[in-house]
Coordinates of C-alpha atoms in Angstrom, one line a residue:
M133 CA 67.5 -80.9 -109.9
I134 CA 66.5 -77.4 -108.7
K135 CA 63.0 -78.6 -107.9
T136 CA 64.4 -81.6 -106.0
I137 CA 66.6 -79.4 -103.8
K138 CA 63.6 -77.0 -103.0
V139 CA 61.4 -79.9 -102.0
A140 CA 64.1 -81.4 -99.8
A141 CA 64.8 -78.0 -98.2
F142 CA 61.0 -77.5 -97.5
G143 CA 60.8 -81.0 -96.0
L144 CA 63.8 -80.3 -93.7
A145 CA 62.2 -77.0 -92.5
V146 CA 59.0 -78.8 -91.7
A147 CA 60.8 -81.5 -89.8
V148 CA 62.8 -78.9 -87.8
A149 CA 59.6 -77.0 -86.9
L150 CA 57.8 -80.1 -85.8
G151 CA 60.8 -81.3 -83.8
S152 CA 60.9 -77.9 -82.1
L153 CA 57.3 -78.1 -81.1
A154 CA 57.7 -81.6 -79.9
G155 CA 60.6 -80.7 -77.8
S156 CA 59.0 -77.6 -76.2
P157 CA 57.5 -78.0 -72.7
A158 CA 53.7 -78.0 -72.4
Q159 CA 52.2 -74.9 -70.8
A160 CA 51.9 -75.5 -67.0
A161 CA 48.4 -76.1 -65.7
P162 CA 47.1 -73.6 -63.2
F163 CA 48.2 -74.3 -59.6
F164 CA 44.7 -74.8 -58.2
K165 CA 43.5 -77.1 -61.0
G166 CA 42.3 -80.4 -59.6
K167 CA 42.8 -79.3 -56.0
T168 CA 40.3 -79.2 -53.1
L169 CA 40.9 -76.2 -50.8
T170 CA 40.1 -76.0 -47.1
L171 CA 38.1 -73.2 -45.5
W172 CA 38.5 -73.0 -41.7
I173 CA 35.4 -71.3 -40.2
G174 CA 35.7 -69.8 -36.7
G175 CA 32.1 -70.3 -35.7
G176 CA 29.2 -72.8 -35.7
V177 CA 27.1 -73.8 -38.7
S178 CA 24.2 -71.6 -37.5
G179 CA 26.1 -68.3 -37.3
G180 CA 26.7 -65.4 -39.6
V181 CA 30.5 -66.2 -39.9
N182 CA 29.6 -69.6 -41.4
L183 CA 26.9 -68.2 -43.7
Y184 CA 29.2 -65.5 -45.1
G185 CA 32.2 -67.9 -45.3
R186 CA 30.5 -70.7 -47.2
T187 CA 28.6 -68.4 -49.6
F188 CA 31.8 -66.5 -50.5
A189 CA 33.8 -69.8 -50.9
R190 CA 31.2 -71.3 -53.3
H191 CA 31.6 -68.3 -55.7
V192 CA 35.3 -67.4 -55.3
M193 CA 36.3 -70.9 -56.6
R194 CA 35.1 -69.9 -60.1
H195 CA 37.6 -67.0 -60.1
L196 CA 40.7 -68.8 -59.0
P197 CA 42.9 -70.2 -61.8
G198 CA 42.0 -73.8 -62.3
N199 CA 38.5 -73.6 -60.7
P200 CA 39.2 -75.7 -57.6
E201 CA 36.7 -77.3 -55.2
F202 CA 36.6 -76.6 -51.5
V203 CA 35.5 -78.2 -48.2
A204 CA 34.5 -76.1 -45.1
R205 CA 35.5 -77.1 -41.6
N206 CA 33.7 -75.4 -38.7
L207 CA 35.6 -74.8 -35.4
P208 CA 33.1 -73.2 -33.1
G209 CA 33.8 -71.8 -29.6
A210 CA 36.3 -69.4 -28.1
G211 CA 35.2 -66.6 -30.3
G212 CA 36.8 -68.2 -33.4
M213 CA 40.2 -68.8 -31.9
G214 CA 40.3 -72.4 -33.3
A215 CA 40.3 -71.2 -36.9
V216 CA 42.9 -68.5 -36.1
T217 CA 45.4 -70.9 -34.5
T218 CA 44.8 -73.6 -37.1
L219 CA 45.5 -71.3 -40.0
Y220 CA 48.6 -69.8 -38.2
N221 CA 50.2 -73.0 -36.9
R222 CA 49.0 -76.0 -38.9
A223 CA 47.7 -74.9 -42.3
K224 CA 49.8 -75.2 -45.5
N225 CA 50.9 -71.8 -46.8
D226 CA 50.7 -72.8 -50.4
G227 CA 47.3 -71.1 -50.9
T228 CA 45.2 -74.2 -50.5
E229 CA 43.9 -73.3 -47.0
F230 CA 42.2 -70.1 -45.9
A231 CA 40.0 -69.0 -42.9
T232 CA 37.5 -66.6 -41.6
W233 CA 36.5 -65.7 -38.0
A234 CA 34.8 -63.1 -35.8
Q235 CA 36.5 -60.1 -34.3
G236 CA 37.3 -61.4 -30.8
P237 CA 40.8 -62.9 -31.6
I238 CA 41.9 -59.7 -33.3
T239 CA 42.2 -57.7 -30.1
D240 CA 42.9 -60.4 -27.5
P241 CA 46.7 -60.3 -27.7
L242 CA 46.5 -56.5 -27.1
L243 CA 44.3 -56.8 -24.1
R244 CA 46.3 -59.6 -22.3
P245 CA 49.9 -58.8 -23.3
K246 CA 51.4 -61.0 -20.5
R247 CA 49.7 -64.1 -21.9
K248 CA 51.5 -65.9 -24.7
Y249 CA 49.5 -66.3 -27.9
N250 CA 50.6 -68.7 -30.6
Y251 CA 49.6 -66.3 -33.4
D252 CA 50.4 -62.8 -34.6
M253 CA 47.4 -61.2 -36.2
Q254 CA 49.6 -58.8 -38.2
K255 CA 51.4 -61.7 -40.0
F256 CA 48.4 -63.2 -41.7
V257 CA 48.1 -62.5 -45.4
W258 CA 44.7 -60.9 -46.0
I259 CA 42.5 -61.7 -48.9
G260 CA 39.7 -59.2 -48.3
S261 CA 36.6 -58.7 -46.1
L262 CA 32.9 -58.6 -46.9
Q263 CA 31.5 -56.3 -44.3
S264 CA 31.9 -53.1 -42.4
N265 CA 29.7 -54.3 -39.6
I266 CA 27.4 -52.7 -37.1
Q267 CA 26.7 -54.5 -33.8
A268 CA 23.5 -54.1 -31.9
C269 CA 22.3 -55.1 -28.5
Y270 CA 18.8 -56.4 -28.8
V271 CA 16.3 -58.1 -26.5
R272 CA 13.0 -60.0 -26.8
S273 CA 10.2 -57.6 -27.2
D274 CA 8.4 -59.2 -24.2
S275 CA 11.4 -59.0 -21.9
G276 CA 10.3 -55.7 -20.3
F277 CA 13.3 -53.8 -21.7
K278 CA 12.2 -51.1 -24.2
T279 CA 15.0 -48.6 -24.3
V280 CA 18.7 -48.4 -23.4
Q281 CA 17.7 -46.5 -20.3
D282 CA 15.9 -49.6 -19.1
A283 CA 19.2 -51.4 -19.4
R284 CA 20.8 -48.7 -17.3
D285 CA 18.2 -49.0 -14.6
K286 CA 18.0 -52.8 -14.3
A287 CA 20.3 -55.7 -14.9
V288 CA 19.7 -57.6 -18.1
K289 CA 21.0 -61.1 -19.0
M290 CA 22.6 -61.3 -22.5
A291 CA 23.6 -64.6 -24.2
A292 CA 27.3 -65.0 -25.0
T293 CA 29.6 -67.7 -26.3
G294 CA 33.1 -67.5 -24.8
A295 CA 34.2 -65.1 -22.2
R296 CA 36.6 -63.5 -24.8
S297 CA 34.1 -63.5 -27.6
G298 CA 32.5 -60.3 -29.0
T299 CA 29.2 -61.4 -27.6
S300 CA 30.7 -61.0 -24.2
K301 CA 33.2 -58.2 -24.7
T302 CA 30.7 -55.8 -26.4
P303 CA 28.1 -55.7 -23.5
L304 CA 30.9 -55.4 -20.9
A305 CA 32.5 -52.5 -22.8
L306 CA 29.1 -50.8 -23.0
N307 CA 28.7 -51.2 -19.2
A308 CA 31.9 -49.2 -18.7
A309 CA 31.3 -46.7 -21.5
I310 CA 27.6 -45.8 -21.3
G311 CA 26.5 -47.2 -17.9
T312 CA 24.4 -50.2 -18.9
R313 CA 23.9 -53.2 -16.7
F314 CA 24.4 -56.0 -19.2
N315 CA 25.2 -59.3 -17.7
P316 CA 26.7 -61.7 -20.3
I317 CA 25.9 -65.3 -19.6
T318 CA 28.7 -67.2 -21.3
G319 CA 29.1 -70.9 -22.3
Y320 CA 26.6 -71.1 -25.2
R321 CA 28.0 -73.0 -28.1
G322 CA 28.2 -70.8 -31.2
S323 CA 25.6 -68.3 -32.4
G324 CA 23.0 -71.0 -32.6
G325 CA 23.3 -71.6 -28.9
T326 CA 22.8 -67.9 -28.1
Y327 CA 19.7 -67.7 -30.3
L328 CA 18.2 -70.7 -28.5
A329 CA 18.9 -69.1 -25.1
I330 CA 16.8 -66.1 -26.2
E331 CA 14.0 -68.3 -27.5
R332 CA 13.9 -70.4 -24.3
G333 CA 13.9 -67.2 -22.2
E334 CA 17.2 -68.1 -20.5
T335 CA 18.4 -64.7 -21.5
A336 CA 16.7 -61.5 -22.6
G337 CA 18.9 -60.9 -25.7
R338 CA 22.4 -60.6 -26.9
C339 CA 24.9 -58.1 -28.4
A340 CA 26.1 -59.1 -31.8
S341 CA 26.3 -58.4 -35.5
Y342 CA 23.1 -56.9 -37.0
A343 CA 24.1 -58.3 -40.4
S344 CA 24.3 -61.8 -38.9
L345 CA 20.9 -61.5 -37.3
Q346 CA 19.4 -60.3 -40.5
A347 CA 20.9 -63.2 -42.4
V348 CA 20.1 -66.0 -39.8
H349 CA 16.8 -64.7 -38.3
P350 CA 15.2 -62.1 -40.6
D351 CA 11.9 -63.2 -39.2
W352 CA 12.8 -61.9 -35.8
I353 CA 13.3 -58.4 -37.3
A354 CA 10.2 -58.5 -39.5
S355 CA 7.9 -59.8 -36.8
K356 CA 9.4 -57.4 -34.2
Y357 CA 10.2 -60.4 -32.0
V358 CA 13.3 -58.5 -30.8
R359 CA 13.7 -54.8 -29.9
F360 CA 17.0 -53.0 -30.4
L361 CA 18.4 -51.0 -27.5
V362 CA 21.7 -49.6 -28.8
Q363 CA 24.0 -49.9 -31.8
I364 CA 27.8 -49.9 -32.0
G365 CA 29.8 -49.0 -35.1
P366 CA 31.5 -46.3 -37.2
R367 CA 28.2 -45.2 -38.6
A368 CA 24.4 -45.5 -37.9
H369 CA 22.8 -48.5 -39.6
P370 CA 20.1 -47.4 -42.1
M371 CA 17.8 -50.2 -40.9
L372 CA 18.0 -49.1 -37.2
P373 CA 16.4 -45.6 -37.3
G374 CA 15.9 -44.2 -33.8
V375 CA 18.2 -46.7 -32.2
P376 CA 20.9 -44.6 -30.4
R377 CA 24.6 -45.0 -31.1
A378 CA 26.8 -45.9 -28.2
I379 CA 29.3 -43.2 -29.1
D380 CA 26.5 -40.6 -28.5
L381 CA 25.8 -42.0 -25.0
A382 CA 29.4 -42.2 -23.8
L383 CA 30.0 -41.0 -20.3
N384 CA 33.2 -39.1 -21.1
D385 CA 36.0 -38.8 -23.7
E386 CA 37.7 -41.9 -22.3
A387 CA 34.5 -43.8 -22.8
K388 CA 34.3 -42.6 -26.4
A389 CA 37.9 -43.8 -27.1
L390 CA 36.9 -47.2 -25.6
I391 CA 33.9 -47.4 -28.0
R392 CA 36.0 -46.5 -31.0
F393 CA 38.5 -49.2 -30.1
M394 CA 35.7 -51.7 -29.9
Y395 CA 34.3 -50.9 -33.3
Q396 CA 37.6 -50.7 -35.2
P397 CA 37.6 -54.5 -35.9
L398 CA 34.0 -54.2 -37.1
E399 CA 35.3 -52.3 -40.1
I400 CA 36.8 -55.5 -41.5
S401 CA 34.2 -58.0 -40.6
N402 CA 33.9 -61.4 -42.3
A403 CA 37.5 -61.1 -43.4
F404 CA 39.4 -64.0 -45.1
A405 CA 43.0 -64.7 -44.5
L406 CA 45.9 -67.0 -45.8
P407 CA 48.6 -68.4 -43.6
P408 CA 51.8 -66.3 -42.9
G409 CA 54.4 -66.9 -45.6
T410 CA 52.0 -67.4 -48.5
N411 CA 54.0 -66.4 -51.6
S412 CA 53.2 -63.4 -53.7
T413 CA 51.9 -65.3 -56.7
R414 CA 49.2 -67.1 -54.6
T415 CA 48.4 -63.9 -52.8
K416 CA 47.9 -62.0 -56.1
E417 CA 45.7 -64.8 -57.4
W418 CA 43.5 -64.9 -54.3
R419 CA 43.2 -61.1 -54.1
A420 CA 42.2 -60.9 -57.8
A421 CA 39.7 -63.7 -57.2
F422 CA 38.2 -61.7 -54.3
G423 CA 37.9 -58.6 -56.4
A424 CA 36.2 -60.5 -59.2
T425 CA 33.8 -62.3 -56.8
I426 CA 32.5 -59.1 -55.1
K427 CA 31.5 -57.9 -58.6
D428 CA 30.1 -61.3 -59.8
P429 CA 26.4 -61.0 -60.6
K430 CA 25.8 -64.6 -59.4
F431 CA 27.4 -63.9 -56.0
L432 CA 25.6 -60.6 -55.6
A433 CA 22.3 -62.2 -56.5
E434 CA 22.7 -65.0 -53.9
A435 CA 23.9 -62.5 -51.2
K436 CA 20.8 -60.4 -51.8
K437 CA 18.6 -63.5 -51.7
M438 CA 20.2 -64.5 -48.4
K439 CA 20.0 -61.0 -47.0
L440 CA 23.8 -60.8 -46.6
E441 CA 25.0 -57.2 -46.4
L442 CA 28.1 -56.4 -48.4
V443 CA 30.5 -53.6 -47.6
P444 CA 33.8 -55.1 -48.9
S445 CA 37.4 -54.1 -48.3
N446 CA 40.5 -55.4 -50.1
G447 CA 43.4 -57.1 -48.4
E448 CA 45.6 -54.0 -48.4
R449 CA 42.8 -52.0 -46.5
I450 CA 42.6 -54.8 -43.9
G451 CA 46.3 -54.4 -43.3
V452 CA 45.9 -50.7 -42.7
V453 CA 43.0 -51.2 -40.2
M454 CA 45.0 -53.9 -38.4
A455 CA 48.0 -51.6 -38.0
A456 CA 45.7 -48.9 -36.5
I457 CA 44.2 -51.4 -34.1
Y458 CA 47.6 -52.5 -32.9
A459 CA 48.7 -48.9 -32.4
T460 CA 46.0 -48.3 -29.8
P461 CA 47.4 -46.4 -26.7
K462 CA 48.0 -48.5 -23.6
S463 CA 45.7 -46.3 -21.6
I464 CA 42.7 -47.4 -23.7
L465 CA 43.7 -51.0 -23.6
K466 CA 43.9 -51.0 -19.8
R467 CA 40.4 -49.4 -19.6
A468 CA 39.1 -52.1 -22.0
E469 CA 40.6 -55.0 -20.0
K470 CA 39.3 -53.5 -16.8
A471 CA 35.8 -53.4 -18.3
F472 CA 36.0 -57.1 -19.4
R473 CA 37.1 -58.2 -15.9
A474 CA 34.0 -56.7 -14.3
R475 CA 31.9 -59.5 -15.8
K476 CA 28.6 -57.6 -15.3
G477 CA 27.4 -54.0 -15.1
R478 CA 26.7 -52.1 -11.8
C479 CA 24.2 -49.4 -11.3
N480 CA 25.7 -46.0 -12.2
P481 CA 24.0 -43.0 -10.4
K482 CA 25.3 -40.7 -13.2
V483 CA 22.9 -42.3 -15.7
S484 CA 20.2 -44.0 -13.5
K485 CA 18.0 -42.6 -10.7
K486 CA 17.2 -46.1 -9.5
C487 CA 20.5 -46.9 -8.0
K488 CA 20.2 -47.8 -4.3
K489 CA 22.3 -45.6 -2.1
K490 CA 24.7 -47.4 0.1
K491 CA 23.9 -47.1 3.8
K492 CA 26.6 -45.4 5.7
R493 CA 28.1 -47.4 8.5
K494 CA 27.5 -46.0 12.0
K495 CA 30.7 -45.2 13.9
K496 CA 31.1 -47.2 17.0

């Protein structure tokens, strides 16, 4: 009798335990499992933004919970504005859409405050950035321009995409700050269009990211097909020895402030963003995946093979830099916008002895 009771009690305990397990909810699958994410790229397929963007996306998927797939959509033109407005206004803010673009759209709302922009750069949720970039102005070696002084003495055509893109803004800012005579020729479609313009001899060169040139056209550097005139950035690039920094050529303190304003966005180049309103859980997952990716041996090996420079910053750091950019004094912003309206450089007698003196009108 005692044995029968013990066996019955044991059977009841097992039944209760099994019933409890059967009634408990299954562990939820990771949010990203089985999903296909969308990467919006503010640039053409032949540019550095595209190269960095797709390379990062291929590897970061392994580090997101659920290991999702992704598709990339290129939106070239207007300095990457298409990717910015798409992410801000149309994209889902559930973590399944992200974007990357060049630096042009970052400062545009500051420089044209009277114009209405349908995005607020400070409201994006930042994942991280891959580069602290250096820009360089370079020309074909057979163009006749050998030094930055040559570009002060004589006008030089530089290939550019949109009028508000970095390929246009940078040379115009340098005209105002160091007295160059760069003449941006706008309208080329994406970075690929500007490279073709140089090859065809339509322009002498362009001002753009050194890292992008190194990734897309390392042959131009190795064969000395191009010559570097000046570099712009928070530091000198180790691969550009002897190439003067723009900050050291500035005409005055105001010019130095303008140059610093121009290179602030370069500190967070090749950044990745999520739409405003992305919740904290998705944000943490994305930022953790970014941190894991930039340490991933497979990612680092491919980046090295593709000659992609990496100087990463996390999402919090991007927010700090963005706040500093948007705190720029109005006096500097006005100087920058005036420089961009000029459209081309004029001979400055302070830095060039070849300026033609204006003939004085005879009094009647």
